[in-house]
Coordinates of C-alpha atoms in Angstrom, one line a residue:
X1 CA 8.7 18.1 -23.6
X2 CA 11.8 19.9 -22.3
X3 CA 11.7 17.7 -19.2
X4 CA 11.7 14.6 -21.5
X5 CA 14.1 15.6 -24.3
X6 CA 16.7 17.7 -22.4
X7 CA 17.7 15.1 -19.9
X8 CA 21.3 13.8 -20.0
X9 CA 22.9 10.8 -18.3
X10 CA 26.4 10.1 -17.2
X11 CA 28.3 7.1 -15.7
X12 CA 30.1 7.2 -12.5
X13 CA 33.2 5.0 -12.9
X14 CA 35.9 4.6 -10.2
X15 CA 34.6 7.6 -8.4
X16 CA 34.6 9.9 -11.4
X17 CA 31.9 11.1 -13.8
X18 CA 32.5 9.7 -17.3
X19 CA 30.8 10.8 -20.5
X20 CA 27.1 11.6 -21.1
X21 CA 24.3 10.7 -23.4
X22 CA 20.8 12.1 -24.0
X23 CA 17.5 10.3 -23.1
X24 CA 15.5 8.9 -26.0
X25 CA 12.1 8.6 -24.3
X26 CA 10.3 9.0 -21.0
X27 CA 11.5 10.9 -18.0
X28 CA 14.2 10.1 -15.5
X29 CA 13.3 7.9 -12.5
X30 CA 12.0 9.8 -9.6
X31 CA 10.9 12.8 -11.6
X32 CA 7.9 14.4 -9.9
X33 CA 6.2 14.7 -13.3
X34 CA 6.1 10.9 -13.6
X35 CA 2.9 10.2 -11.6
X36 CA 1.1 13.0 -13.2
X37 CA 1.9 11.7 -16.7
X38 CA 0.9 8.2 -15.7
X39 CA -2.5 9.4 -14.3
X40 CA -3.1 11.4 -17.5
X41 CA -2.4 8.5 -19.8
X42 CA -4.5 6.1 -17.7
X43 CA -7.4 8.6 -17.8
X44 CA -7.4 8.2 -21.6
X45 CA -7.7 4.4 -21.2
X46 CA -10.5 4.9 -18.7
X47 CA -12.4 7.2 -21.1
X48 CA -12.0 4.7 -23.9
X49 CA -13.5 2.0 -21.8
X50 CA -16.4 4.3 -20.8
X51 CA -17.1 5.0 -24.5
X52 CA -17.4 1.3 -25.1
X53 CA -19.9 1.0 -22.3
X54 CA -21.9 4.0 -23.6
X55 CA -22.1 2.4 -27.0
X56 CA -23.3 -0.8 -25.4
X57 CA -20.4 -2.7 -26.8
X58 CA -19.3 -3.6 -23.3
X59 CA -21.4 -4.1 -20.2
X60 CA -20.4 -3.0 -16.8
X61 CA -20.0 -5.7 -14.2
X62 CA -22.9 -6.1 -11.8
X63 CA -23.3 -3.1 -9.5
X64 CA -20.6 -1.0 -11.1
X65 CA -22.6 1.2 -13.6
X66 CA -23.8 3.8 -11.1
X67 CA -20.2 4.8 -10.3
X68 CA -18.8 4.1 -13.8
X69 CA -16.3 1.7 -12.3
X70 CA -14.4 -0.2 -15.0
X71 CA -10.8 -0.4 -13.8
X72 CA -8.5 0.0 -10.8
X73 CA -5.0 1.3 -11.3
X74 CA -2.0 1.3 -8.9
X75 CA 1.4 1.8 -10.4
X76 CA 2.0 -1.1 -12.8
X77 CA -1.0 -3.1 -11.6
X78 CA -4.1 -2.6 -13.8
X79 CA -7.3 -4.5 -13.2
X80 CA -10.2 -4.1 -15.7
X81 CA -13.7 -5.2 -14.9
X82 CA -15.9 -6.4 -17.7
X83 CA -18.9 -8.8 -18.1
X84 CA -17.8 -12.3 -18.9
X85 CA -19.0 -12.7 -22.4
X86 CA -16.9 -12.9 -25.7
X87 CA -18.0 -9.6 -27.3
X88 CA -17.2 -7.6 -24.1
X89 CA -13.8 -9.1 -23.5
X90 CA -12.8 -8.9 -27.2
X91 CA -13.9 -5.2 -27.3
X92 CA -11.7 -4.4 -24.2
X93 CA -8.6 -6.2 -25.7
X94 CA -9.1 -4.3 -28.9
X95 CA -9.2 -1.1 -26.9
X96 CA -5.9 -2.1 -25.2
X97 CA -4.3 -2.5 -28.6
X98 CA -5.5 1.0 -29.7
X99 CA -4.3 2.5 -26.4
X100 CA -0.9 0.9 -26.9
X101 CA -0.6 2.6 -30.3
X102 CA -1.3 5.9 -28.7
X103 CA 0.8 5.6 -25.6
X104 CA 3.4 3.0 -26.2
X105 CA 2.2 1.1 -23.1
X106 CA 1.7 -2.5 -24.1
X107 CA 0.1 -5.3 -22.0
X108 CA 2.7 -7.9 -21.1
X109 CA 1.1 -11.1 -22.3
X110 CA 3.2 -13.2 -19.9
X111 CA 2.1 -11.2 -16.9
X112 CA -1.6 -10.7 -17.9
X113 CA -4.3 -13.1 -16.8
X114 CA -8.1 -13.3 -17.2
X115 CA -10.1 -14.2 -14.1
X116 CA -13.6 -15.5 -14.8
X117 CA -16.4 -16.3 -12.4
X118 CA -19.8 -17.8 -13.3
X119 CA -18.8 -18.3 -16.9
X120 CA -19.5 -21.6 -18.7
X121 CA -16.4 -23.7 -19.8
X122 CA -17.3 -23.2 -23.5
X123 CA -17.3 -19.4 -23.2
X124 CA -14.1 -19.5 -21.2
X125 CA -12.4 -21.5 -23.9
X126 CA -13.5 -19.1 -26.6
X127 CA -12.4 -16.0 -24.6
X128 CA -8.9 -17.4 -24.0
X129 CA -8.6 -18.3 -27.7
X130 CA -9.7 -14.8 -28.8
X131 CA -7.5 -12.9 -26.5
X132 CA -4.4 -15.1 -26.2
X133 CA -4.2 -14.4 -22.5
X134 CA -3.8 -17.0 -19.8
X135 CA -6.5 -18.0 -17.4
X136 CA -5.9 -17.0 -13.8
X137 CA -7.2 -18.8 -10.8
X138 CA -8.9 -17.5 -7.6
X139 CA -7.9 -16.3 -5.2
X140 CA -5.3 -13.9 -6.6
X141 CA -3.6 -11.0 -5.0
X142 CA -4.1 -7.4 -5.9
X143 CA -1.9 -4.9 -3.9
X144 CA -1.2 -7.8 -1.6
X145 CA -4.8 -8.6 -0.8
X146 CA -6.3 -12.0 -1.8
X147 CA -9.4 -11.5 -4.0
X148 CA -12.1 -14.1 -4.7
X149 CA -15.2 -14.0 -7.0
X150 CA -17.7 -13.3 -4.3
X151 CA -15.9 -11.1 -1.8
X152 CA -12.5 -9.8 -0.7
X153 CA -11.0 -12.6 1.3
X154 CA -8.6 -10.7 3.6
X155 CA -6.4 -13.2 5.3
X156 CA -4.1 -10.9 7.3
X157 CA -5.0 -10.1 10.8
X158 CA -5.2 -6.3 10.8
X159 CA -7.5 -5.9 7.7
X160 CA -9.7 -8.8 8.9
X161 CA -10.3 -7.2 12.2
X162 CA -10.9 -3.9 10.5
X163 CA -13.6 -5.1 8.1
X164 CA -15.6 -7.9 9.8
X165 CA -17.1 -8.2 13.3
X166 CA -15.3 -11.4 14.5
X167 CA -17.2 -14.2 16.2
X168 CA -16.2 -14.9 19.8
X169 CA -14.7 -18.3 18.9
X170 CA -12.4 -16.8 16.2
X171 CA -11.3 -14.1 18.6
X172 CA -10.5 -16.7 21.2
X173 CA -8.4 -18.7 18.7
X174 CA -6.6 -15.6 17.4
X175 CA -5.8 -14.6 21.0
X176 CA -4.4 -18.1 21.7
X177 CA -2.2 -18.1 18.6
X178 CA -0.9 -14.6 18.9
X179 CA -0.4 -14.3 22.7
X180 CA 3.1 -15.6 22.7
X181 CA 4.2 -13.6 19.7
X182 CA 2.6 -10.2 20.0
X183 CA 1.2 -9.6 23.4
X184 CA 3.5 -10.9 26.0
X185 CA 3.9 -14.1 28.0
X186 CA 0.7 -15.8 29.2
X187 CA -0.3 -15.1 32.9
X188 CA 2.5 -12.5 33.3
X189 CA 1.9 -9.5 31.0
X190 CA -1.1 -7.6 29.7
X191 CA -2.9 -8.8 26.6
X192 CA -4.4 -6.7 23.9
X193 CA -8.2 -6.5 24.1
X194 CA -8.9 -8.0 20.6
X195 CA -12.8 -7.5 20.7
X196 CA -12.3 -3.8 21.6
X197 CA -9.8 -3.4 18.8
X198 CA -12.0 -5.2 16.3
X199 CA -15.0 -2.9 17.2
X200 CA -12.9 0.2 17.2
X201 CA -11.6 -0.5 13.7
X202 CA -15.1 -1.1 12.4
X203 CA -16.1 2.3 13.7
X204 CA -13.6 3.7 11.2
X205 CA -15.6 2.2 8.4
X206 CA -18.8 3.6 9.9
X207 CA -17.1 7.1 9.9
X208 CA -16.4 6.7 6.2
X209 CA -20.1 6.2 5.5
X210 CA -21.0 9.5 7.1
X211 CA -18.1 11.5 5.6
X212 CA -19.1 13.5 2.5
X213 CA -15.7 13.2 0.7
X214 CA -15.2 9.4 1.1
X215 CA -13.4 7.0 -1.1
X216 CA -14.6 4.4 -3.7
X217 CA -15.7 1.9 -1.1
X218 CA -18.0 4.4 0.7
X219 CA -19.4 5.7 -2.5
X220 CA -20.2 2.1 -3.7
X221 CA -21.9 1.3 -0.4
X222 CA -24.0 4.5 -0.6
X223 CA -25.0 3.8 -4.2
X224 CA -25.9 0.1 -3.9
X225 CA -26.5 -0.6 -0.2
X226 CA -27.7 2.6 1.5
X227 CA -29.6 3.8 -1.6
X228 CA -30.3 7.2 -0.1
X229 CA -31.1 5.8 3.4
X230 CA -29.2 7.5 6.3
X231 CA -26.7 5.1 7.8
X232 CA -28.2 5.7 11.3
X233 CA -31.6 4.5 10.0
X234 CA -30.5 1.6 7.8
X235 CA -32.0 -1.8 8.8
X236 CA -29.8 -4.9 8.5
X237 CA -30.8 -7.4 5.8
X238 CA -29.8 -11.0 5.1
X239 CA -28.4 -9.9 1.8
X240 CA -25.9 -7.6 3.3
X241 CA -22.2 -8.6 3.5
X242 CA -20.6 -9.7 6.8
X243 CA -18.7 -6.4 6.9
X244 CA -21.9 -4.3 6.6
X245 CA -23.7 -6.4 9.2
X246 CA -20.8 -5.9 11.6
X247 CA -20.7 -2.1 10.9
X248 CA -24.5 -1.9 11.7
X249 CA -24.1 -4.0 14.8
X250 CA -21.3 -1.7 16.1
X251 CA -23.5 1.3 15.1
X252 CA -26.3 0.0 17.2
X253 CA -24.0 -0.6 20.2
X254 CA -22.7 3.0 19.9
X255 CA -26.2 4.4 19.9
X256 CA -27.3 2.3 22.9
X257 CA -24.3 3.0 25.1
X258 CA -21.6 5.5 25.8
X259 CA -18.6 4.9 23.5
X260 CA -16.1 4.4 26.3
X261 CA -18.4 1.8 28.0
X262 CA -18.8 0.1 24.7
X263 CA -15.1 -0.4 24.1
X264 CA -14.0 -1.0 27.7
X265 CA -15.5 -2.9 30.6
X266 CA -16.9 -0.8 33.4
X267 CA -14.3 0.1 36.1
X268 CA -14.3 -1.9 39.3
X269 CA -12.8 0.7 41.6
X270 CA -15.9 2.9 42.1
X271 CA -17.5 5.5 40.0
X272 CA -14.3 7.5 39.3
X273 CA -15.2 8.2 35.7
X274 CA -17.4 11.2 36.7
X275 CA -14.3 12.9 38.2
X276 CA -12.7 13.1 34.8
X277 CA -15.7 13.4 32.4
X278 CA -16.2 17.2 32.5
X279 CA -16.0 18.9 29.1
X280 CA -13.0 21.3 29.7
X281 CA -10.5 18.5 30.4
X282 CA -8.0 17.9 27.6
X283 CA -8.7 14.5 26.0
X284 CA -5.1 13.2 26.3
X285 CA -5.2 14.1 30.0
X286 CA -8.4 12.2 30.5
X287 CA -7.0 9.1 28.8
X288 CA -3.8 9.3 30.9
X289 CA -5.7 9.7 34.1
X290 CA -8.0 6.8 33.2
X291 CA -5.0 4.6 32.6
X292 CA -3.4 5.7 35.8
X293 CA -6.5 4.9 37.9
X294 CA -6.5 1.4 36.4
X295 CA -2.8 0.9 36.8
X296 CA -2.2 0.6 33.1
X297 CA 0.6 3.1 32.6
X298 CA 4.1 2.0 31.6
X299 CA 5.5 2.1 35.1
X300 CA 8.6 0.0 35.8
X301 CA 6.7 -2.8 37.5
X302 CA 4.4 -3.2 34.4
X303 CA 7.4 -3.0 32.1
X304 CA 9.1 -5.9 34.0
X305 CA 5.9 -8.0 33.5
X306 CA 6.4 -7.7 29.8
X307 CA 9.6 -9.6 30.0
X308 CA 12.2 -6.8 30.4
X309 CA 14.9 -7.3 33.1
X310 CA 16.3 -4.3 35.0
X311 CA 16.6 -3.0 38.5
X312 CA 13.2 -1.4 39.4
X313 CA 13.8 1.8 41.4
X314 CA 11.7 5.0 41.7
X315 CA 13.3 7.8 39.7
X316 CA 12.5 10.3 42.4
X317 CA 13.5 8.7 45.7
X318 CA 15.6 5.8 44.3
X319 CA 14.7 3.9 47.5
X320 CA 11.6 1.9 46.5
X321 CA 10.3 0.0 43.5
X322 CA 8.2 2.0 41.1
X323 CA 4.5 1.1 40.8
X324 CA 1.4 3.3 40.4
X325 CA 0.7 3.5 44.2
X326 CA 4.3 4.6 45.0
X327 CA 4.8 6.8 42.0
X328 CA 1.7 8.9 42.6
X329 CA 1.3 8.8 46.4
X330 CA 3.8 6.9 48.6
X331 CA 7.0 8.5 47.3
X332 CA 8.1 11.4 49.5
X333 CA 8.5 13.6 46.4
X334 CA 5.0 13.1 45.1
X335 CA 3.4 13.2 48.6
X336 CA 5.0 16.6 49.0
X337 CA 3.7 17.6 45.6
X338 CA 0.1 16.5 46.5
X339 CA 0.3 18.4 49.8
X340 CA 1.3 21.6 48.0
X341 CA -1.3 21.3 45.3
X342 CA -4.2 20.5 47.7
X343 CA -3.2 23.3 50.1
X344 CA -3.0 25.7 47.2
X345 CA -6.5 24.6 46.1
X346 CA -7.8 24.8 49.7
X347 CA -8.8 21.1 49.7
X348 CA -8.5 18.5 52.4
X349 CA -5.4 16.4 52.4
X350 CA -6.7 13.1 50.9
X351 CA -3.9 11.1 49.2
X352 CA -4.8 7.4 49.8
X353 CA -5.1 6.4 46.1
X354 CA -5.7 8.0 42.8
X355 CA -9.2 6.4 42.4
X356 CA -10.1 7.8 45.8
X357 CA -8.8 11.2 44.9
X358 CA -10.8 11.4 41.7
X359 CA -14.0 10.2 43.3
X360 CA -13.6 12.5 46.3
X361 CA -13.0 15.6 44.2
X362 CA -15.3 15.5 41.1
X363 CA -13.6 18.4 39.4
X364 CA -16.5 18.8 36.9
X365 CA -19.0 19.6 39.7
X366 CA -19.9 23.3 39.1
X367 CA -21.5 23.5 42.6
X368 CA -18.1 23.5 44.3
X369 CA -16.7 26.3 42.2
X370 CA -13.6 24.3 41.2
X371 CA -12.7 26.9 38.6
X372 CA -11.9 29.4 41.3
X373 CA -9.6 26.9 43.0

């Protein structure tokens, strides 16, 4: 209470502090206690709603009772779930009135809507008359995401590719629409591999389902979809959502193939992957080497393909343009570096190309005692 009642405010006029006055209610903006007090007060509302459900005055929405889900709260956005019948809705609005008397937090009638799905027009009319709230229309946005009665209709690109395995036709259309804006000029620069990105994002949802301390989405899937079945053994059903079907399809692909081969096409420059697949290599080094072998690093020649204009010159010799072949082998500086390294390791002087080097020297081969070198 000291944080609430001992706060004083002053005005800054013409560069000087003028006067002061005490606060009457609440805490000052930005006070670290604010979110804690908000959570505590909302916890009371949640418990009041659970009491209603325990007394059978209010029914949980379909597939929400196992997790006791009756509301979602984020800052000043409050969404309450209730079965679409008159007694349930009226009981909830009465609870809101009681909560307002306790907390001073009143529902703004002008900003509060009721969204109904699968309810007859007669019941809709009676509910609106009893509550005095306006009827909202689907889809509506909650935290920026459009919601519908049957599913979350995510319209933005990133969440869409993160939750649903996209059909090939849609991927092709998205690539066509976005190529000029996000991923360079057609036929000149690299394009983002949308199918790989889509599948990689779906793997994140798969990871949530096998993580013990997951969020509400994972707990709901485990309660109503998995129902005690291990995610690796779950069989797809027609009743599953498109998101879950996509997750299971990605899961099967991961089981059947190596993860890297799943997300990227097989290399065309020989079986160089064995040379960087041994366990002791640092993952970031493996990724960098893989990109270098495929000429995908941000060398100056690649940067110019993305539309940037500048004089391309090697930063070591300043005599030739910089590309992967020159940067790693043709440049006198790097050729000398390779010669010194290979001599120190007592290896033949092979410096034709990076793929050739990686294939010729499989550093993970224990038979050649590379650790000694």
